[in-house]
Amino acid sequence: MSGLSFPERTSLVRLAASRLCLRMGWAPLHEVRLANGRRADILALQPGGGFACIEVKSGLRDYLSDLKWAEYQPYCDVFFFAVDCDFPKQVLPVEAGLIVCADREADILREPEPVKLAAPRRKALMERFAWLAAGRLAALEDPMGVADLHLALNDT
């Protein structure tokens, strides 16, 4: 993936990580704002109601300039970094899962340490996930009709 711009790399890694989620039976949702104000690159609903948070990194500079990833852990059961095959993997924390992407495909190279979400937070996250997913689907059919839903979600 060398030779691509950072936005192009980010898009390809996100696409590959999302395809991996789908292959595993997870439902990925991009750019999910969490209750603490952080925005998860991918929040995936797993079978059984678990949540995987996937932080996409386009390169070492992106990783070193954005160290807020630890603030995502309280909002998921498992946390992964998704990087391309050129990324220096040894800099990533070992407790985080590792997804490595090449072209439009990805594989999990390291499983993360699982952390069980508290029931009230899981319920709130599940509700938010459902509203976001339904709103985005509705927006495909009627972009203007979901403006009120978008405003309401930004207030929660």
mmCIF file of C-alpha atoms in Angstrom:
data_model
loop_
_atom_site.group_PDB
_atom_site.id
_atom_site.type_symbol
_atom_site.label_atom_id
_atom_site.label_comp_id
_atom_site.label_asym_id
_atom_site.label_seq_id
_atom_site.Cartn_x
_atom_site.Cartn_y
_atom_site.Cartn_z
ATOM 1 C CA MET A 1 0.000 0.000 0.000
ATOM 2 C CA SER A 2 2.980 2.287 -0.176
ATOM 3 C CA GLY A 3 2.453 5.117 -2.607
ATOM 4 C CA LEU A 4 -1.094 5.758 -1.425
ATOM 5 C CA SER A 5 -2.094 8.893 0.459
ATOM 6 C CA PHE A 6 -3.071 8.600 4.127
ATOM 7 C CA PRO A 7 -6.787 9.072 3.326
ATOM 8 C CA GLU A 8 -6.577 6.367 0.635
ATOM 9 C CA ARG A 9 -4.805 3.999 3.033
ATOM 10 C CA THR A 10 -7.372 4.706 5.748
ATOM 11 C CA SER A 11 -10.236 3.966 3.349
ATOM 12 C CA LEU A 12 -8.704 0.690 2.190
ATOM 13 C CA VAL A 13 -7.934 -0.477 5.735
ATOM 14 C CA ARG A 14 -11.453 0.447 6.856
ATOM 15 C CA LEU A 15 -12.985 -1.400 3.908
ATOM 16 C CA ALA A 16 -10.873 -4.517 4.535
ATOM 17 C CA ALA A 17 -11.610 -4.473 8.276
ATOM 18 C CA SER A 18 -15.338 -4.095 7.574
ATOM 19 C CA ARG A 19 -15.235 -7.023 5.169
ATOM 20 C CA LEU A 20 -13.522 -9.087 7.857
ATOM 21 C CA CYS A 21 -16.308 -8.161 10.274
ATOM 22 C CA LEU A 22 -18.949 -9.291 7.797
ATOM 23 C CA ARG A 23 -17.072 -12.524 7.106
ATOM 24 C CA MET A 24 -17.087 -13.211 10.855
ATOM 25 C CA GLY A 25 -20.806 -12.480 11.207
ATOM 26 C CA TRP A 26 -20.271 -9.093 12.856
ATOM 27 C CA ALA A 27 -22.299 -6.008 11.861
ATOM 28 C CA PRO A 28 -19.870 -3.085 11.354
ATOM 29 C CA LEU A 29 -20.948 0.522 11.722
ATOM 30 C CA HIS A 30 -18.517 3.296 10.803
ATOM 31 C CA GLU A 31 -17.862 6.545 12.664
ATOM 32 C CA VAL A 32 -19.845 5.914 15.839
ATOM 33 C CA ARG A 33 -19.778 8.706 18.399
ATOM 34 C CA LEU A 34 -19.494 7.234 21.875
ATOM 35 C CA ALA A 35 -20.940 8.651 25.095
ATOM 36 C CA ASN A 36 -17.523 10.074 26.064
ATOM 37 C CA GLY A 37 -17.434 12.146 22.851
ATOM 38 C CA ARG A 38 -14.883 9.970 21.066
ATOM 39 C CA ARG A 39 -15.672 8.612 17.618
ATOM 40 C CA ALA A 40 -14.978 4.928 16.967
ATOM 41 C CA ASP A 41 -13.771 4.242 13.423
ATOM 42 C CA ILE A 42 -15.715 0.952 13.411
ATOM 43 C CA LEU A 43 -18.031 -0.379 16.080
ATOM 44 C CA ALA A 44 -19.130 -3.911 15.261
ATOM 45 C CA LEU A 45 -22.003 -5.779 16.862
ATOM 46 C CA GLN A 46 -21.001 -9.397 17.407
ATOM 47 C CA PRO A 47 -23.248 -12.452 17.688
ATOM 48 C CA GLY A 48 -24.566 -12.646 21.242
ATOM 49 C CA GLY A 49 -24.606 -8.867 21.711
ATOM 50 C CA GLY A 50 -20.888 -8.168 22.174
ATOM 51 C CA PHE A 51 -19.202 -5.099 20.732
ATOM 52 C CA ALA A 52 -15.843 -4.886 18.974
ATOM 53 C CA CYS A 53 -14.247 -1.487 18.511
ATOM 54 C CA ILE A 54 -11.768 -1.219 15.634
ATOM 55 C CA GLU A 55 -9.386 1.723 15.436
ATOM 56 C CA VAL A 56 -8.061 2.210 11.898
ATOM 57 C CA LYS A 57 -4.500 3.492 11.581
ATOM 58 C CA SER A 58 -3.113 4.589 8.214
ATOM 59 C CA GLY A 59 0.489 4.721 9.352
ATOM 60 C CA LEU A 60 2.880 5.256 12.231
ATOM 61 C CA ARG A 61 2.450 9.032 12.181
ATOM 62 C CA ASP A 62 -1.330 8.560 12.484
ATOM 63 C CA TYR A 63 -0.853 6.234 15.473
ATOM 64 C CA LEU A 64 1.674 8.458 17.276
ATOM 65 C CA SER A 65 -0.386 11.622 16.800
ATOM 66 C CA ASP A 66 -3.619 10.058 18.066
ATOM 67 C CA LEU A 67 -3.223 8.342 21.420
ATOM 68 C CA LYS A 68 -6.851 8.643 22.527
ATOM 69 C CA TRP A 69 -7.558 5.016 21.569
ATOM 70 C CA ALA A 70 -7.489 3.917 25.238
ATOM 71 C CA GLU A 71 -10.684 5.920 25.755
ATOM 72 C CA TYR A 72 -12.583 3.498 23.477
ATOM 73 C CA GLN A 73 -12.042 0.424 25.679
ATOM 74 C CA PRO A 74 -14.833 1.254 28.170
ATOM 75 C CA TYR A 75 -17.299 1.066 25.242
ATOM 76 C CA CYS A 76 -16.504 -2.366 23.849
ATOM 77 C CA ASP A 77 -15.888 -5.960 24.846
ATOM 78 C CA VAL A 78 -12.857 -6.258 22.564
ATOM 79 C CA PHE A 79 -10.632 -3.611 21.020
ATOM 80 C CA PHE A 80 -8.601 -3.976 17.818
ATOM 81 C CA PHE A 81 -6.214 -1.900 15.777
ATOM 82 C CA ALA A 82 -6.595 -2.331 12.021
ATOM 83 C CA VAL A 83 -3.452 -1.532 10.043
ATOM 84 C CA ASP A 84 -2.002 -2.332 6.650
ATOM 85 C CA CYS A 85 0.766 -4.873 6.147
ATOM 86 C CA ASP A 86 3.447 -2.112 6.032
ATOM 87 C CA PHE A 87 2.596 -0.781 9.507
ATOM 88 C CA PRO A 88 5.289 -1.346 12.221
ATOM 89 C CA LYS A 89 3.184 -3.685 14.370
ATOM 90 C CA GLN A 90 5.677 -3.813 17.262
ATOM 91 C CA VAL A 91 4.638 -0.311 18.407
ATOM 92 C CA LEU A 92 1.048 -1.364 19.098
ATOM 93 C CA PRO A 93 0.077 -2.381 22.647
ATOM 94 C CA VAL A 94 -0.013 -6.159 23.106
ATOM 95 C CA GLU A 95 -3.335 -6.131 24.991
ATOM 96 C CA ALA A 96 -5.109 -4.797 21.905
ATOM 97 C CA GLY A 97 -6.211 -7.072 19.096
ATOM 98 C CA LEU A 98 -4.517 -6.738 15.738
ATOM 99 C CA ILE A 99 -6.154 -6.832 12.320
ATOM 100 C CA VAL A 100 -3.796 -6.639 9.360
ATOM 101 C CA CYS A 101 -5.126 -5.636 5.971
ATOM 102 C CA ALA A 102 -3.764 -6.166 2.481
ATOM 103 C CA ASP A 103 -5.655 -4.724 -0.442
ATOM 104 C CA ARG A 104 -9.325 -5.328 0.386
ATOM 105 C CA GLU A 105 -8.828 -8.340 2.655
ATOM 106 C CA ALA A 106 -7.946 -8.614 6.342
ATOM 107 C CA ASP A 107 -7.128 -11.192 8.988
ATOM 108 C CA ILE A 108 -6.925 -11.141 12.762
ATOM 109 C CA LEU A 109 -3.301 -11.703 13.753
ATOM 110 C CA ARG A 110 -3.821 -11.224 17.484
ATOM 111 C CA GLU A 111 -6.913 -11.595 19.612
ATOM 112 C CA PRO A 112 -7.429 -8.855 22.219
ATOM 113 C CA GLU A 113 -7.839 -9.186 25.945
ATOM 114 C CA PRO A 114 -11.634 -9.245 26.409
ATOM 115 C CA VAL A 115 -13.262 -6.840 28.859
ATOM 116 C CA LYS A 116 -16.939 -7.358 29.646
ATOM 117 C CA LEU A 117 -19.117 -4.273 29.336
ATOM 118 C CA ALA A 118 -21.360 -3.405 32.266
ATOM 119 C CA ALA A 119 -25.027 -4.197 31.539
ATOM 120 C CA PRO A 120 -26.300 -0.567 31.649
ATOM 121 C CA ARG A 121 -23.550 0.598 29.278
ATOM 122 C CA ARG A 122 -24.200 -2.349 26.930
ATOM 123 C CA LYS A 123 -27.915 -1.493 26.840
ATOM 124 C CA ALA A 124 -27.200 2.176 26.065
ATOM 125 C CA LEU A 125 -24.649 1.252 23.411
ATOM 126 C CA MET A 126 -27.014 -1.283 21.815
ATOM 127 C CA GLU A 127 -29.757 1.341 21.653
ATOM 128 C CA ARG A 128 -27.420 3.915 20.114
ATOM 129 C CA PHE A 129 -26.095 1.365 17.625
ATOM 130 C CA ALA A 130 -29.645 0.460 16.554
ATOM 131 C CA TRP A 131 -30.702 4.094 16.147
ATOM 132 C CA LEU A 132 -27.607 4.945 14.123
ATOM 133 C CA ALA A 133 -27.922 1.900 11.877
ATOM 134 C CA ALA A 134 -31.651 2.460 11.291
ATOM 135 C CA GLY A 135 -31.131 6.174 10.692
ATOM 136 C CA ARG A 136 -28.384 5.564 8.158
ATOM 137 C CA LEU A 137 -30.528 3.036 6.339
ATOM 138 C CA ALA A 138 -33.477 5.467 6.298
ATOM 139 C CA ALA A 139 -31.168 8.215 4.995
ATOM 140 C CA LEU A 140 -30.459 6.146 1.899
ATOM 141 C CA GLU A 141 -34.156 6.304 1.008
ATOM 142 C CA ASP A 142 -34.999 9.795 2.301
ATOM 143 C CA PRO A 143 -31.957 11.933 3.191
ATOM 144 C CA MET A 144 -34.041 14.990 4.140
ATOM 145 C CA GLY A 145 -36.496 12.977 6.221
ATOM 146 C CA VAL A 146 -33.911 11.844 8.753
ATOM 147 C CA ALA A 147 -32.613 15.293 9.630
ATOM 148 C CA ASP A 148 -34.595 15.324 12.888
ATOM 149 C CA LEU A 149 -33.237 11.897 13.858
ATOM 150 C CA HIS A 150 -29.681 13.102 13.204
ATOM 151 C CA LEU A 151 -30.237 16.133 15.440
ATOM 152 C CA ALA A 152 -31.745 13.970 18.176
ATOM 153 C CA LEU A 153 -28.812 11.551 18.097
ATOM 154 C CA ASN A 154 -26.324 14.392 18.397
ATOM 155 C CA ASP A 155 -28.090 15.532 21.564
ATOM 156 C CA THR A 156 -27.714 12.146 23.323
#
